[in-house]
Structures are given as C-alpha cells and as structure tokens.
Coordinates of C-alpha atoms in Angstrom, one line a residue:
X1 CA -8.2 5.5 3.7
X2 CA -5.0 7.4 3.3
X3 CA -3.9 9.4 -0.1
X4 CA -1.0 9.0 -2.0
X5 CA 0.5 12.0 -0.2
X6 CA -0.8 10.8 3.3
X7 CA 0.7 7.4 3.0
X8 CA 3.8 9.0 1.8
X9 CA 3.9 10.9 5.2
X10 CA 3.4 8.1 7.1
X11 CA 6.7 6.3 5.2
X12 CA 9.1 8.6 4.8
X13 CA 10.2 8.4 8.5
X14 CA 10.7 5.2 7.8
X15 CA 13.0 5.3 4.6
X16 CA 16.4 4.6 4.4
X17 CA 18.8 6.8 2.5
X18 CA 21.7 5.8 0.8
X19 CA 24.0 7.8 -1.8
X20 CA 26.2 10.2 -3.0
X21 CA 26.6 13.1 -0.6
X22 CA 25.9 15.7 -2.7
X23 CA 22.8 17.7 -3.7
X24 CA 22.5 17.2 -7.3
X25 CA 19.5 15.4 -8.6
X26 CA 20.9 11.9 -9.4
X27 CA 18.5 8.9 -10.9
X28 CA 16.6 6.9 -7.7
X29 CA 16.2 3.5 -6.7
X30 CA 13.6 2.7 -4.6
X31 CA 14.0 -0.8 -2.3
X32 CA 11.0 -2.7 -1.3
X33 CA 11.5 -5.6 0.9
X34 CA 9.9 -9.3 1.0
X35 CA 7.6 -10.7 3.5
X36 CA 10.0 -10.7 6.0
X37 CA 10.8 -7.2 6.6
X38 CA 13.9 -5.0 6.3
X39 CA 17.2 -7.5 6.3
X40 CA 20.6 -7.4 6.3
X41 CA 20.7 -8.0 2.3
X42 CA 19.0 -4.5 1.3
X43 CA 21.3 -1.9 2.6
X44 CA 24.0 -4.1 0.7
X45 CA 21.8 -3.3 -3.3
X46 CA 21.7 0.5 -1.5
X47 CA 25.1 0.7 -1.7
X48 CA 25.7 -1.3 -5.0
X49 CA 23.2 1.6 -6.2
X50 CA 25.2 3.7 -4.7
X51 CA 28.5 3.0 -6.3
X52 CA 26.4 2.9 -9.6
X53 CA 25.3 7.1 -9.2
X54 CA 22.2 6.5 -7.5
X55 CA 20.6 7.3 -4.9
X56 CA 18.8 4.4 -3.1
X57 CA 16.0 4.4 -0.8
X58 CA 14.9 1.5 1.4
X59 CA 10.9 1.7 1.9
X60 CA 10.0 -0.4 5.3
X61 CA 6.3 -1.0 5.0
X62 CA 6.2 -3.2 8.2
X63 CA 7.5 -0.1 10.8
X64 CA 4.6 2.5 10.6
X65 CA 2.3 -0.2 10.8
X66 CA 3.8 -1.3 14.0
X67 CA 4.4 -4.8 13.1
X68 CA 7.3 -7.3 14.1
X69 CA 8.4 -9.9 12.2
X70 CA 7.1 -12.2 14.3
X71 CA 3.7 -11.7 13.4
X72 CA 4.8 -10.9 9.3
X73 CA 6.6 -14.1 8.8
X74 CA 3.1 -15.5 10.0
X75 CA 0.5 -13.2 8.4
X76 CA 1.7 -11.3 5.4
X77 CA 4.0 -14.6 4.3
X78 CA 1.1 -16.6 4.8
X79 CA -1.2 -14.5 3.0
X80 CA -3.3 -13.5 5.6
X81 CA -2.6 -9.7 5.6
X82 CA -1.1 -7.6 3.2
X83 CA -1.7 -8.8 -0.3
X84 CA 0.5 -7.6 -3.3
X85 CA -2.0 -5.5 -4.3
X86 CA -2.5 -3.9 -1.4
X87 CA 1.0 -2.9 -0.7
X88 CA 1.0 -1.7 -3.7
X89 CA 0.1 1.6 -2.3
X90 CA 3.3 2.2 -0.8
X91 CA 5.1 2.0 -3.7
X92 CA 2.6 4.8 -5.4
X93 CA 3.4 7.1 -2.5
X94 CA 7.2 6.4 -2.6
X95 CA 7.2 6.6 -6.2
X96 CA 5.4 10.3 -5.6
X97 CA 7.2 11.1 -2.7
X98 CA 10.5 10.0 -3.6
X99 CA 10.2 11.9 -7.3
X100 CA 9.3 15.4 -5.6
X101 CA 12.6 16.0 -3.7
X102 CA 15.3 18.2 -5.5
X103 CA 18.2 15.6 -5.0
X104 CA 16.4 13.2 -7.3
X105 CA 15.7 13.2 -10.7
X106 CA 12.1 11.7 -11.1
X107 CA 12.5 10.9 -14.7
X108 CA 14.8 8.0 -13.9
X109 CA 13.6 6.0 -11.6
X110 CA 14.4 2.2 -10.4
X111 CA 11.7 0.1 -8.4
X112 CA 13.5 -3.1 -7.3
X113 CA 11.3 -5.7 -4.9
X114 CA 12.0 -9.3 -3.0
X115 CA 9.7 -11.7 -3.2
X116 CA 6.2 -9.8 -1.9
X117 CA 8.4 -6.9 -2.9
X118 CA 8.4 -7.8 -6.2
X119 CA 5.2 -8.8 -6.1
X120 CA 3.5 -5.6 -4.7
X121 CA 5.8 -4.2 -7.9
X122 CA 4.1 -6.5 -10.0
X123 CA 0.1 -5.2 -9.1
X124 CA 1.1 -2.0 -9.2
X125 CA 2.2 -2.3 -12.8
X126 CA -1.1 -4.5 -14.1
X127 CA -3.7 -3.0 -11.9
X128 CA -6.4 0.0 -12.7
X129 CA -5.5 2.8 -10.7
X130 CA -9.3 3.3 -9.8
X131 CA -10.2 5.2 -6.7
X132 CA -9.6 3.1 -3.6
X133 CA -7.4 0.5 -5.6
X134 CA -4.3 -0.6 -3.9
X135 CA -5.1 0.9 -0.5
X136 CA -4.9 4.6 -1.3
X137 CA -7.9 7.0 -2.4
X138 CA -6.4 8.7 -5.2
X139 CA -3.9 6.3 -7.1
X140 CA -4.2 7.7 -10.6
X141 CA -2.4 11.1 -9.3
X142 CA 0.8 8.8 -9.4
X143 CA 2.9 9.1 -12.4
X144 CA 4.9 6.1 -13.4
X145 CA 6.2 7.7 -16.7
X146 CA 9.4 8.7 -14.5
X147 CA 10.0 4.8 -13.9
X148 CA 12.3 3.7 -16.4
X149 CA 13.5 0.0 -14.6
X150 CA 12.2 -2.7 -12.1
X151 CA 14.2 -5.3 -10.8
X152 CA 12.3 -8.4 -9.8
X153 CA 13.9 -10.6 -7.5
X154 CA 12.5 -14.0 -6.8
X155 CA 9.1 -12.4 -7.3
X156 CA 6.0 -14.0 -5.3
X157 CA 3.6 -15.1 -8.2
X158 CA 1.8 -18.1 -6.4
X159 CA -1.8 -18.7 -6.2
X160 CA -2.6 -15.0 -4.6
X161 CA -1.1 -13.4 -7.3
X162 CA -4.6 -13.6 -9.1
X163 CA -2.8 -10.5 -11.5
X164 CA 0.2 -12.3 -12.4
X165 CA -0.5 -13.0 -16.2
X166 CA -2.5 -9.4 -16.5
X167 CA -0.6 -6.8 -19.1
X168 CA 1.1 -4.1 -17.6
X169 CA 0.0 -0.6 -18.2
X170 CA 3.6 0.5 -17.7
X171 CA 6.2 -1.0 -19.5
X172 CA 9.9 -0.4 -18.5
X173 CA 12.8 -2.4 -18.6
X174 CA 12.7 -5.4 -16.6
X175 CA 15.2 -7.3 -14.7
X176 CA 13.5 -11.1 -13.6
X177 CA 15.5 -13.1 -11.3
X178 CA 14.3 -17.0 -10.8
X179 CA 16.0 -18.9 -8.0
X180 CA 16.2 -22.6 -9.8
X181 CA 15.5 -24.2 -6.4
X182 CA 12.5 -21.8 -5.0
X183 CA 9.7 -23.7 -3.2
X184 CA 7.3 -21.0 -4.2
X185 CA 7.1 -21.1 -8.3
X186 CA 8.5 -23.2 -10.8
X187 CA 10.7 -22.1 -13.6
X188 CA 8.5 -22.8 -16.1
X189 CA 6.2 -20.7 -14.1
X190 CA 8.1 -17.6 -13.7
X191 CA 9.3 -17.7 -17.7
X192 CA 5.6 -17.4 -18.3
X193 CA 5.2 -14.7 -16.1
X194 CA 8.3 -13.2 -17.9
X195 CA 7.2 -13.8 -21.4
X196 CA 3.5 -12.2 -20.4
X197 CA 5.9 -8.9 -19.4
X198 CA 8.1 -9.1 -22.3
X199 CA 5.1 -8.8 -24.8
X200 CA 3.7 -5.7 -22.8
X201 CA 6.5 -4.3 -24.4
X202 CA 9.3 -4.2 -21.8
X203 CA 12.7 -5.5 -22.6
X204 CA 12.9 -8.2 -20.2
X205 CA 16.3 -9.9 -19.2
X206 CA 16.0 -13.0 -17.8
X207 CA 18.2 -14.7 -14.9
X208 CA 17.5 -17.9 -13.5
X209 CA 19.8 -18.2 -10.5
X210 CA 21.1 -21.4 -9.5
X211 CA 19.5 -20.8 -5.6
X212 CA 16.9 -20.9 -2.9
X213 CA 14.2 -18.7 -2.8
X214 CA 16.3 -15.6 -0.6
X215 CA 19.2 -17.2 -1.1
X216 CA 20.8 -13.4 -1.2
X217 CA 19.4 -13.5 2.5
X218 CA 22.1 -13.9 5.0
X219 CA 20.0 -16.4 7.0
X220 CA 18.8 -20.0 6.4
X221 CA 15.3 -20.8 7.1
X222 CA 13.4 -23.5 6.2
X223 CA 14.1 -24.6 2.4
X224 CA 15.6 -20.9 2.0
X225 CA 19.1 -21.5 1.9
X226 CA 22.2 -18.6 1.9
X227 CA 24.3 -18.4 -1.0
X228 CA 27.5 -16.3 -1.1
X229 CA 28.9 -16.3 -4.6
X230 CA 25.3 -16.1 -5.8
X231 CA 24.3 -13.1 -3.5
X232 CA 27.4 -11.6 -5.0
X233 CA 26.8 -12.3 -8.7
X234 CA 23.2 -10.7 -7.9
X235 CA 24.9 -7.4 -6.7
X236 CA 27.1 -7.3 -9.5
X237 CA 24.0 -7.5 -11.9
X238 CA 22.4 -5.1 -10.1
X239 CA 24.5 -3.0 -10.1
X240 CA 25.0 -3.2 -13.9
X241 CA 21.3 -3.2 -14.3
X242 CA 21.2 0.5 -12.8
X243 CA 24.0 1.3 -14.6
X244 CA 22.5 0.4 -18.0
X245 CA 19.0 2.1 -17.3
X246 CA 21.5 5.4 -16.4
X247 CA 24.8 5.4 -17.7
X248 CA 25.7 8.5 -16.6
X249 CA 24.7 8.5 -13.3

C-alpha cells in the first residue's frame, strides 16, 4: 500500500499544469476527473482557473494505473473498481503534493471533481482518515485546513456512495451543481445531499443546471447529452466561484 507521498510520486507525472507563468505562489485548483477519464472539458476549467489567478492542476488517476477508457467506462463507471472512497487517496496525495511546491500557496486551495470526481471529493471530506483508509497507509498526515473551496459538479451519489449523508469533517465553501435531467440522482436527492453539507457548516451554493448528466462533456453518449450555453454558464460560475474563494488572486 502506497503512502501519501508515494502515491503522490506516482501522479505527479501525470498532472497537468496550467497557469500564470510566473513563480509567485498563487491559490491552486486541483481538477479531478469523472469515470471516464481525462476529457476535452477539463483543460477548458484549467484555463477559466487560470484567467481567475490560479493555478490549476489536472490529476489523471486512470494513466499510472495503466488503464484505457475502454475498460473504465466498464469497471470504475460500473462500480466494479475504483470506488469513491478509494480514489480518495489521490486526492490526499495531490492535496499534499500540490501544497508543497513554492509556486502555490497551500493555504488556498480549490478541489473541483466530475461525477466520480466529485464523488471521491465527497469520501474524502466524510471519511476517518484511519490507517489504510482511502487506499493510502498514512492518510491523517494530510492537511485539509489549506482547502478553502470544492466544486461539485454533477457529483456521483447513487447507491455506492454508502457516505453520501455522513458529516464532513472539513467544512469549506461549497459549489453543488445538479444537472435537472441526470439519470444518476434525482434533484430531490442531490438537495439532500446539499442540505446534509450545508449544516456541516459550509456555505453551500446551490445550482441546478437545466442538463444531462456531463452535459459540459463535448460528447453525447447514451442519455448524456452536450450542452453549449450550459457548458459555458458553468465556466463562467467557475470561474467566479475561484474568484470569490480568492479575490486577489
């Protein structure tokens, strides 16, 4: 089983950069995917964050494994591999990782996740950071006090999100995007699930998106369905979600 700084070293090849080219330590924002890998979408928030101040980090979880998306679309969408909770230790090592180099500053942090993105956000905020939990042998030496925002976007929180009404043990401002039209949750659902947040402590804005599950996703597959205006509306809020949590990025 790796440690935080092991699994770290076995992403960070892997990571996308995007920013400011300079050296100063500007406020992070660190991009986890969905089920379906890396996609055209992300680099698109990178550079959103990127016109906010911040410095934006794409994590790929799928590469150092050595897995296509061929077999993710039908093992980690289906469940079968790769559980919220257990990518969870990704984001611990990016969030250490990330928050040790010198043009970053760790006390403003962003963690912003797609659908199992969003999930694996989701355990990582609820879950005990007990030895062995989320796929890592030492996830209590990650400090989350640096994270100051999380962007939820079309969150998983089906029937293996067992975690999805738990409390949070880190609070920070919250961003929850519904799609109106996703085959995976209702809205009623997901408001829950928002509410459960919100009285954690986090101030939790709430945007139900008149979409498709992905519908930021520049492909249509299955009852996913592309949406332009909406994918740009999202950027925009993005955007001026970052800019909020650091207005003087």
């Amino acid at each position: 089983m790796h440690t935080v700084a092991e699994r770290w070293e076995w992403l960070e090849p892997h990571v996308v950069v995007v920013g400011p080219e300079d050296d100063r330590p500007r406020p992070a924002a660190l991009l986890f995917h969905g089920c379906g890998g890396m996609r055209a979408h992300l680099p698109r928030y990178a550079e959103a964050a990127k016109a906010a101040g911040w410095r934006a980090f794409i994590v790929d979880s799928y590469a150092p494994r050595g897995w296509s998306r061929t077999f993710t679309l039908t093992t980690v969408c289906t469940g079968l591999v790769l559980r919220g909770y257990e990518r969870a230790g990704d984001l611990l090592a990016a969030i250490q990782g990330i928050s040790a180099r010198p043009d970053v500053d760790a006390s403003q942090l962003a963690v912003a996740g797609w659908s199992h993105g969003g999930w694996a956000i989701m355990e990582m905020m609820s879950g005990e950071p007990s030895p062995g939990a989320f796929g890592v042998a030492d996830p209590a030496s990650v400090d989350l006090s640096g994270v100051k925002a999380a962007w939820l976007a079309y969150p998983y929180i089906g029937p293996f999100a067992f975690n999805r009404m738990k409390a949070w043990r880190h609070c920070p401002r919250v961003l929850a995007l519904t799609a109106r039209k996703d085959h995976l949750t209702t809205v009623r659902n997901a408001e829950m699930v928002n509410a459960m947040i919100r009285n954690c402590g986090s101030e939790v804005e709430s945007w139900v998106a008149d979409g498709t599950h992905a519908f930021d996703e520049p492909t249509n597959n299955g009852p996913m369905r592309h949406h332009p205006e909406l994918t740009e509306e999202a950027l925009r809020r993005f955007r001026a979600f970052l800019g909020d949590a650091a207005p003087h990025a």
